[in-house]
Amino acid sequence: MNEITKALSSQRRQQVLKWLLDPVTNFPAQHTGDLEKDGVCVGFIADKLGIAQPSATSHMKILQEAGLVMPTRIAQWTFYRRDEVGIEHARSVLGSILS
């Protein structure tokens, strides 16, 4: 649960999760990897957040550790997409605490 609350404590990470709901609308087409199947390149996430790529990578690692996103590695790039099973688990955990 600590990983989930840590991941959701950042407005930037919350925003990324919202963007990843509809990656085709929120991100440009990629040369490598399918936006929906493979996820969004961390470089595009960094650009949209207006931060350096290492900072975006740190944010995505926190989301990954919380089970909210899944990485896909293609060549030298890492792509991220939402982990809907993990997100549903987080909803359940948070709901049980708040009930």
Tab-separated table of N, CA, C and O in Angstrom:
chain	number	residue	atom	x	y	z
A	1	MET	N	0.805	-1.183	0.000
A	1	MET	CA	0.000	0.000	0.000
A	1	MET	C	0.862	1.267	0.000
A	1	MET	O	0.486	2.253	-0.613
A	2	ASN	N	2.012	1.216	0.659
A	2	ASN	CA	2.881	2.389	0.698
A	2	ASN	C	3.337	2.810	-0.701
A	2	ASN	O	3.433	3.995	-0.992
A	3	GLU	N	3.610	1.807	-1.561
A	3	GLU	CA	4.022	2.124	-2.933
A	3	GLU	C	2.900	2.825	-3.693
A	3	GLU	O	3.139	3.745	-4.469
A	4	ILE	N	1.660	2.399	-3.459
A	4	ILE	CA	0.510	2.991	-4.143
A	4	ILE	C	0.330	4.438	-3.703
A	4	ILE	O	0.182	5.337	-4.540
A	5	THR	N	0.345	4.674	-2.406
A	5	THR	CA	0.143	6.050	-1.926
A	5	THR	C	1.304	6.947	-2.344
A	5	THR	O	1.087	8.108	-2.682
A	6	LYS	N	2.511	6.412	-2.352
A	6	LYS	CA	3.655	7.196	-2.820
A	6	LYS	C	3.473	7.559	-4.291
A	6	LYS	O	3.683	8.715	-4.689
A	7	ALA	N	3.081	6.581	-5.098
A	7	ALA	CA	2.910	6.827	-6.535
A	7	ALA	C	1.838	7.875	-6.792
A	7	ALA	O	1.993	8.743	-7.658
A	8	LEU	N	0.752	7.821	-6.047
A	8	LEU	CA	-0.362	8.736	-6.279
A	8	LEU	C	-0.199	10.079	-5.577
A	8	LEU	O	-1.024	10.976	-5.771
A	9	SER	N	0.859	10.239	-4.813
A	9	SER	CA	1.071	11.498	-4.098
A	9	SER	C	1.602	12.615	-4.994
A	9	SER	O	1.616	13.769	-4.607
A	10	SER	N	1.998	12.273	-6.199
A	10	SER	CA	2.551	13.252	-7.138
A	10	SER	C	1.511	13.606	-8.196
A	10	SER	O	0.970	12.723	-8.876
A	11	GLN	N	1.263	14.899	-8.361
A	11	GLN	CA	0.331	15.341	-9.402
A	11	GLN	C	0.850	14.970	-10.787
A	11	GLN	O	0.056	14.673	-11.692
A	12	ARG	N	2.144	14.978	-10.977
A	12	ARG	CA	2.722	14.584	-12.266
A	12	ARG	C	2.408	13.125	-12.581
A	12	ARG	O	2.024	12.779	-13.693
A	13	ARG	N	2.583	12.268	-11.593
A	13	ARG	CA	2.295	10.846	-11.825
A	13	ARG	C	0.801	10.617	-12.038
A	13	ARG	O	0.407	9.800	-12.878
A	14	GLN	N	-0.029	11.341	-11.320
A	14	GLN	CA	-1.479	11.255	-11.543
A	14	GLN	C	-1.812	11.676	-12.970
A	14	GLN	O	-2.620	11.031	-13.645
A	15	GLN	N	-1.176	12.742	-13.448
A	15	GLN	CA	-1.430	13.231	-14.795
A	15	GLN	C	-1.002	12.203	-15.843
A	15	GLN	O	-1.714	11.980	-16.814
A	16	VAL	N	0.132	11.580	-15.637
A	16	VAL	CA	0.604	10.557	-16.581
A	16	VAL	C	-0.413	9.426	-16.671
A	16	VAL	O	-0.749	8.966	-17.771
A	17	LEU	N	-0.939	8.970	-15.537
A	17	LEU	CA	-1.941	7.909	-15.555
A	17	LEU	C	-3.169	8.325	-16.349
A	17	LEU	O	-3.734	7.525	-17.097
A	18	LYS	N	-3.577	9.579	-16.223
A	18	LYS	CA	-4.724	10.081	-16.995
A	18	LYS	C	-4.392	10.105	-18.484
A	18	LYS	O	-5.207	9.687	-19.313
A	19	TRP	N	-3.220	10.599	-18.842
A	19	TRP	CA	-2.817	10.632	-20.254
A	19	TRP	C	-2.780	9.237	-20.857
A	19	TRP	O	-3.159	9.035	-22.006
A	20	LEU	N	-2.301	8.268	-20.077
A	20	LEU	CA	-2.161	6.910	-20.589
A	20	LEU	C	-3.502	6.206	-20.790
A	20	LEU	O	-3.563	5.168	-21.433
A	21	LEU	N	-4.575	6.785	-20.257
A	21	LEU	CA	-5.911	6.248	-20.540
A	21	LEU	C	-6.208	6.295	-22.033
A	21	LEU	O	-6.875	5.425	-22.575
A	22	ASP	N	-5.724	7.335	-22.704
A	22	ASP	CA	-5.955	7.502	-24.138
A	22	ASP	C	-4.657	7.989	-24.785
A	22	ASP	O	-4.517	9.162	-25.124
A	23	PRO	N	-3.691	7.094	-24.954
A	23	PRO	CA	-2.381	7.517	-25.459
A	23	PRO	C	-2.421	8.059	-26.881
A	23	PRO	O	-1.636	8.936	-27.220
A	24	VAL	N	-3.338	7.581	-27.713
A	24	VAL	CA	-3.406	8.046	-29.098
A	24	VAL	C	-3.797	9.522	-29.156
A	24	VAL	O	-3.258	10.288	-29.966
A	25	THR	N	-4.687	9.942	-28.277
A	25	THR	CA	-5.100	11.343	-28.219
A	25	THR	C	-4.048	12.224	-27.558
A	25	THR	O	-3.843	13.362	-27.960
A	26	ASN	N	-3.364	11.684	-26.562
A	26	ASN	CA	-2.483	12.500	-25.724
A	26	ASN	C	-1.018	12.538	-26.134
A	26	ASN	O	-0.266	13.356	-25.609
A	27	PHE	N	-0.611	11.667	-27.051
A	27	PHE	CA	0.795	11.620	-27.450
A	27	PHE	C	0.916	11.528	-28.970
A	27	PHE	O	0.021	10.998	-29.630
A	28	PRO	N	2.045	12.005	-29.519
A	28	PRO	CA	2.239	11.897	-30.976
A	28	PRO	C	2.542	10.460	-31.390
A	28	PRO	O	2.907	9.619	-30.563
A	29	ALA	N	2.381	10.206	-32.671
A	29	ALA	CA	2.721	8.886	-33.208
A	29	ALA	C	4.203	8.602	-32.965
A	29	ALA	O	5.034	9.513	-32.973
A	30	GLN	N	4.517	7.333	-32.756
A	30	GLN	CA	5.889	6.920	-32.486
A	30	GLN	C	6.458	6.199	-33.699
A	30	GLN	O	5.734	5.535	-34.422
A	31	HIS	N	7.779	6.316	-33.880
A	31	HIS	CA	8.457	5.580	-34.947
A	31	HIS	C	8.539	4.097	-34.610
A	31	HIS	O	8.468	3.246	-35.475
A	32	THR	N	8.712	3.808	-33.332
A	32	THR	CA	8.839	2.436	-32.853
A	32	THR	C	7.784	2.208	-31.782
A	32	THR	O	7.554	3.067	-30.945
A	33	GLY	N	7.164	1.071	-31.803
A	33	GLY	CA	6.185	0.729	-30.775
A	33	GLY	C	4.821	1.331	-31.038
A	33	GLY	O	4.700	2.455	-31.501
A	34	ASP	N	3.797	0.550	-30.746
A	34	ASP	CA	2.408	0.972	-30.870
A	34	ASP	C	1.970	1.635	-29.566
A	34	ASP	O	2.172	1.071	-28.488
A	35	LEU	N	1.368	2.822	-29.663
A	35	LEU	CA	0.976	3.577	-28.472
A	35	LEU	C	0.076	2.773	-27.535
A	35	LEU	O	0.223	2.852	-26.314
A	36	GLU	N	-0.850	2.028	-28.093
A	36	GLU	CA	-1.786	1.291	-27.246
A	36	GLU	C	-1.247	-0.072	-26.825
A	36	GLU	O	-1.370	-0.459	-25.669
A	37	LYS	N	-0.635	-0.783	-27.738
A	37	LYS	CA	-0.148	-2.138	-27.441
A	37	LYS	C	1.136	-2.122	-26.609
A	37	LYS	O	1.264	-2.842	-25.618
A	38	ASP	N	2.105	-1.308	-27.023
A	38	ASP	CA	3.412	-1.281	-26.359
A	38	ASP	C	3.522	-0.205	-25.290
A	38	ASP	O	4.312	-0.326	-24.373
A	39	GLY	N	2.759	0.860	-25.442
A	39	GLY	CA	2.824	1.967	-24.503
A	39	GLY	C	3.500	3.173	-25.117
A	39	GLY	O	3.810	3.204	-26.307
A	40	VAL	N	3.726	4.170	-24.286
A	40	VAL	CA	4.279	5.454	-24.704
A	40	VAL	C	5.752	5.521	-24.314
A	40	VAL	O	6.116	5.178	-23.182
A	41	CYS	N	6.568	5.976	-25.235
A	41	CYS	CA	8.000	6.138	-24.976
A	41	CYS	C	8.201	7.138	-23.838
A	41	CYS	O	7.568	8.192	-23.797
A	42	VAL	N	9.093	6.809	-22.941
A	42	VAL	CA	9.344	7.684	-21.793
A	42	VAL	C	9.795	9.079	-22.239
A	42	VAL	O	9.524	10.066	-21.562
A	43	GLY	N	10.418	9.178	-23.395
A	43	GLY	CA	10.824	10.491	-23.916
A	43	GLY	C	9.630	11.377	-24.203
A	43	GLY	O	9.658	12.586	-23.930
A	44	PHE	N	8.556	10.796	-24.736
A	44	PHE	CA	7.332	11.567	-24.985
A	44	PHE	C	6.675	11.992	-23.680
A	44	PHE	O	6.115	13.080	-23.572
A	45	ILE	N	6.726	11.119	-22.685
A	45	ILE	CA	6.173	11.454	-21.367
A	45	ILE	C	6.953	12.614	-20.764
A	45	ILE	O	6.371	13.567	-20.247
A	46	ALA	N	8.284	12.549	-20.860
A	46	ALA	CA	9.127	13.633	-20.349
A	46	ALA	C	8.801	14.947	-21.044
A	46	ALA	O	8.645	15.984	-20.386
A	47	ASP	N	8.695	14.912	-22.373
A	47	ASP	CA	8.389	16.130	-23.129
A	47	ASP	C	7.055	16.714	-22.704
A	47	ASP	O	6.938	17.926	-22.502
A	48	LYS	N	6.047	15.885	-22.561
A	48	LYS	CA	4.709	16.372	-22.206
A	48	LYS	C	4.685	16.941	-20.790
A	48	LYS	O	3.981	17.913	-20.519
A	49	LEU	N	5.460	16.340	-19.892
A	49	LEU	CA	5.554	16.860	-18.520
A	49	LEU	C	6.438	18.102	-18.430
A	49	LEU	O	6.387	18.826	-17.440
A	50	GLY	N	7.281	18.317	-19.437
A	50	GLY	CA	8.203	19.446	-19.401
A	50	GLY	C	9.367	19.226	-18.454
A	50	GLY	O	9.860	20.167	-17.834
A	51	ILE	N	9.800	17.965	-18.347
A	51	ILE	CA	10.914	17.630	-17.455
A	51	ILE	C	11.948	16.824	-18.229
A	51	ILE	O	11.690	16.362	-19.334
A	52	ALA	N	13.125	16.653	-17.631
A	52	ALA	CA	14.183	15.860	-18.256
A	52	ALA	C	13.807	14.377	-18.246
A	52	ALA	O	13.061	13.915	-17.379
A	53	GLN	N	14.339	13.640	-19.212
A	53	GLN	CA	14.015	12.225	-19.328
A	53	GLN	C	14.385	11.427	-18.073
A	53	GLN	O	13.601	10.568	-17.657
A	54	PRO	N	15.534	11.668	-17.428
A	54	PRO	CA	15.819	10.916	-16.196
A	54	PRO	C	14.768	11.138	-15.104
A	54	PRO	O	14.427	10.216	-14.369
A	55	SER	N	14.232	12.348	-15.016
A	55	SER	CA	13.174	12.616	-14.032
A	55	SER	C	11.904	11.860	-14.386
A	55	SER	O	11.242	11.289	-13.512
A	56	ALA	N	11.558	11.841	-15.669
A	56	ALA	CA	10.381	11.087	-16.108
A	56	ALA	C	10.574	9.602	-15.831
A	56	ALA	O	9.639	8.922	-15.385
A	57	THR	N	11.772	9.100	-16.083
A	57	THR	CA	12.065	7.698	-15.817
A	57	THR	C	11.868	7.381	-14.335
A	57	THR	O	11.311	6.341	-13.981
A	58	SER	N	12.287	8.279	-13.465
A	58	SER	CA	12.097	8.085	-12.017
A	58	SER	C	10.613	8.024	-11.667
A	58	SER	O	10.180	7.168	-10.887
A	59	HIS	N	9.831	8.935	-12.230
A	59	HIS	CA	8.386	8.929	-11.988
A	59	HIS	C	7.763	7.614	-12.465
A	59	HIS	O	6.936	7.011	-11.774
A	60	MET	N	8.182	7.163	-13.650
A	60	MET	CA	7.602	5.941	-14.200
A	60	MET	C	8.012	4.712	-13.390
A	60	MET	O	7.232	3.781	-13.233
A	61	LYS	N	9.217	4.720	-12.852
A	61	LYS	CA	9.672	3.607	-12.017
A	61	LYS	C	8.815	3.507	-10.746
A	61	LYS	O	8.449	2.414	-10.321
A	62	ILE	N	8.471	4.649	-10.174
A	62	ILE	CA	7.616	4.667	-8.980
A	62	ILE	C	6.231	4.119	-9.320
A	62	ILE	O	5.668	3.312	-8.567
A	63	LEU	N	5.682	4.529	-10.459
A	63	LEU	CA	4.383	4.002	-10.895
A	63	LEU	C	4.461	2.501	-11.157
A	63	LEU	O	3.543	1.751	-10.823
A	64	GLN	N	5.568	2.065	-11.729
A	64	GLN	CA	5.771	0.632	-12.000
A	64	GLN	C	5.856	-0.155	-10.700
A	64	GLN	O	5.232	-1.214	-10.556
A	65	GLU	N	6.624	0.332	-9.739
A	65	GLU	CA	6.775	-0.357	-8.454
A	65	GLU	C	5.446	-0.467	-7.712
A	65	GLU	O	5.228	-1.405	-6.948
A	66	ALA	N	4.544	0.487	-7.953
A	66	ALA	CA	3.224	0.457	-7.333
A	66	ALA	C	2.262	-0.449	-8.096
A	66	ALA	O	1.129	-0.662	-7.666
A	67	GLY	N	2.705	-0.971	-9.243
A	67	GLY	CA	1.869	-1.855	-10.033
A	67	GLY	C	0.838	-1.127	-10.877
A	67	GLY	O	-0.159	-1.722	-11.288
A	68	LEU	N	1.081	0.157	-11.172
A	68	LEU	CA	0.106	0.963	-11.911
A	68	LEU	C	0.413	1.071	-13.396
A	68	LEU	O	-0.473	1.414	-14.181
A	69	VAL	N	1.660	0.819	-13.786
A	69	VAL	CA	2.045	0.816	-15.201
A	69	VAL	C	2.930	-0.396	-15.474
A	69	VAL	O	3.518	-0.961	-14.556
A	70	MET	N	2.987	-0.751	-16.759
A	70	MET	CA	3.841	-1.868	-17.193
A	70	MET	C	4.822	-1.352	-18.239
A	70	MET	O	4.409	-0.634	-19.160
A	71	PRO	N	6.091	-1.697	-18.108
A	71	PRO	CA	7.072	-1.290	-19.107
A	71	PRO	C	7.199	-2.334	-20.214
A	71	PRO	O	6.968	-3.524	-20.001
A	72	THR	N	7.541	-1.862	-21.387
A	72	THR	CA	7.914	-2.724	-22.507
A	72	THR	C	9.203	-2.165	-23.065
A	72	THR	O	9.282	-0.975	-23.373
A	73	ARG	N	10.194	-3.002	-23.161
A	73	ARG	CA	11.495	-2.581	-23.686
A	73	ARG	C	11.585	-2.979	-25.163
A	73	ARG	O	11.396	-4.144	-25.504
A	74	ILE	N	11.852	-2.002	-26.020
A	74	ILE	CA	12.062	-2.248	-27.441
A	74	ILE	C	13.350	-1.521	-27.822
A	74	ILE	O	13.416	-0.290	-27.702
A	75	ALA	N	14.346	-2.287	-28.240
A	75	ALA	CA	15.677	-1.736	-28.548
A	75	ALA	C	16.164	-0.976	-27.320
A	75	ALA	O	16.162	-1.518	-26.227
A	76	GLN	N	16.553	0.283	-27.477
A	76	GLN	CA	17.071	1.051	-26.338
A	76	GLN	C	16.002	1.879	-25.638
A	76	GLN	O	16.308	2.623	-24.728
A	77	TRP	N	14.744	1.741	-26.060
A	77	TRP	CA	13.670	2.561	-25.508
A	77	TRP	C	12.787	1.759	-24.569
A	77	TRP	O	12.589	0.565	-24.743
A	78	THR	N	12.227	2.467	-23.592
A	78	THR	CA	11.244	1.867	-22.693
A	78	THR	C	9.914	2.578	-22.907
A	78	THR	O	9.856	3.805	-22.907
A	79	PHE	N	8.873	1.771	-23.080
A	79	PHE	CA	7.526	2.265	-23.304
A	79	PHE	C	6.672	1.858	-22.103
A	79	PHE	O	6.871	0.781	-21.536
A	80	TYR	N	5.716	2.714	-21.748
A	80	TYR	CA	4.867	2.432	-20.595
A	80	TYR	C	3.402	2.506	-20.971
A	80	TYR	O	2.987	3.370	-21.724
A	81	ARG	N	2.633	1.572	-20.401
A	81	ARG	CA	1.183	1.593	-20.539
A	81	ARG	C	0.582	1.295	-19.168
A	81	ARG	O	1.249	0.733	-18.290
A	82	ARG	N	-0.663	1.662	-19.013
A	82	ARG	CA	-1.355	1.414	-17.750
A	82	ARG	C	-1.495	-0.088	-17.505
A	82	ARG	O	-1.703	-0.856	-18.427
A	83	ASP	N	-1.405	-0.462	-16.248
A	83	ASP	CA	-1.671	-1.836	-15.824
A	83	ASP	C	-3.048	-1.823	-15.165
A	83	ASP	O	-3.180	-1.492	-13.984
A	84	GLU	N	-4.079	-2.122	-15.946
A	84	GLU	CA	-5.445	-2.015	-15.443
A	84	GLU	C	-5.728	-2.973	-14.292
A	84	GLU	O	-6.493	-2.633	-13.378
A	85	VAL	N	-5.101	-4.141	-14.288
A	85	VAL	CA	-5.269	-5.074	-13.168
A	85	VAL	C	-4.663	-4.462	-11.902
A	85	VAL	O	-5.267	-4.496	-10.823
A	86	GLY	N	-3.480	-3.889	-12.037
A	86	GLY	CA	-2.836	-3.235	-10.898
A	86	GLY	C	-3.610	-2.033	-10.410
A	86	GLY	O	-3.709	-1.778	-9.196
A	87	ILE	N	-4.187	-1.266	-11.329
A	87	ILE	CA	-4.975	-0.094	-10.955
A	87	ILE	C	-6.239	-0.527	-10.211
A	87	ILE	O	-6.622	0.088	-9.213
A	88	GLU	N	-6.863	-1.591	-10.672
A	88	GLU	CA	-8.054	-2.101	-9.971
A	88	GLU	C	-7.679	-2.580	-8.571
A	88	GLU	O	-8.418	-2.359	-7.603
A	89	HIS	N	-6.514	-3.219	-8.438
A	89	HIS	CA	-6.033	-3.638	-7.116
A	89	HIS	C	-5.822	-2.421	-6.218
A	89	HIS	O	-6.212	-2.434	-5.045
A	90	ALA	N	-5.225	-1.363	-6.761
A	90	ALA	CA	-5.002	-0.139	-5.979
A	90	ALA	C	-6.334	0.457	-5.533
A	90	ALA	O	-6.464	0.903	-4.380
A	91	ARG	N	-7.332	0.468	-6.413
A	91	ARG	CA	-8.662	0.958	-6.049
A	91	ARG	C	-9.225	0.150	-4.878
A	91	ARG	O	-9.799	0.700	-3.929
A	92	SER	N	-9.062	-1.148	-4.954
A	92	SER	CA	-9.568	-2.032	-3.903
A	92	SER	C	-8.866	-1.771	-2.571
A	92	SER	O	-9.513	-1.668	-1.524
A	93	VAL	N	-7.551	-1.660	-2.617
A	93	VAL	CA	-6.774	-1.412	-1.404
A	93	VAL	C	-7.164	-0.080	-0.776
A	93	VAL	O	-7.434	0.014	0.430
A	94	LEU	N	-7.212	0.961	-1.614
A	94	LEU	CA	-7.567	2.289	-1.090
A	94	LEU	C	-9.009	2.308	-0.584
A	94	LEU	O	-9.306	2.925	0.443
A	95	GLY	N	-9.901	1.622	-1.291
A	95	GLY	CA	-11.297	1.562	-0.867
A	95	GLY	C	-11.466	0.886	0.488
A	95	GLY	O	-12.259	1.327	1.314
A	96	SER	N	-10.708	-0.180	0.719
A	96	SER	CA	-10.818	-0.878	1.984
A	96	SER	C	-10.298	-0.041	3.148
A	96	SER	O	-10.806	-0.141	4.264
A	97	ILE	N	-9.346	0.806	2.871
A	97	ILE	CA	-8.816	1.674	3.919
A	97	ILE	C	-9.802	2.803	4.233
A	97	ILE	O	-9.984	3.180	5.388
A	98	LEU	N	-10.436	3.313	3.190
A	98	LEU	CA	-11.337	4.454	3.371
A	98	LEU	C	-12.746	4.065	3.772
A	98	LEU	O	-13.554	4.933	4.095
A	99	SER	N	-13.048	2.775	3.782
A	99	SER	CA	-14.407	2.319	4.139
A	99	SER	C	-14.596	2.255	5.633
A	99	SER	O	-13.733	2.112	6.402
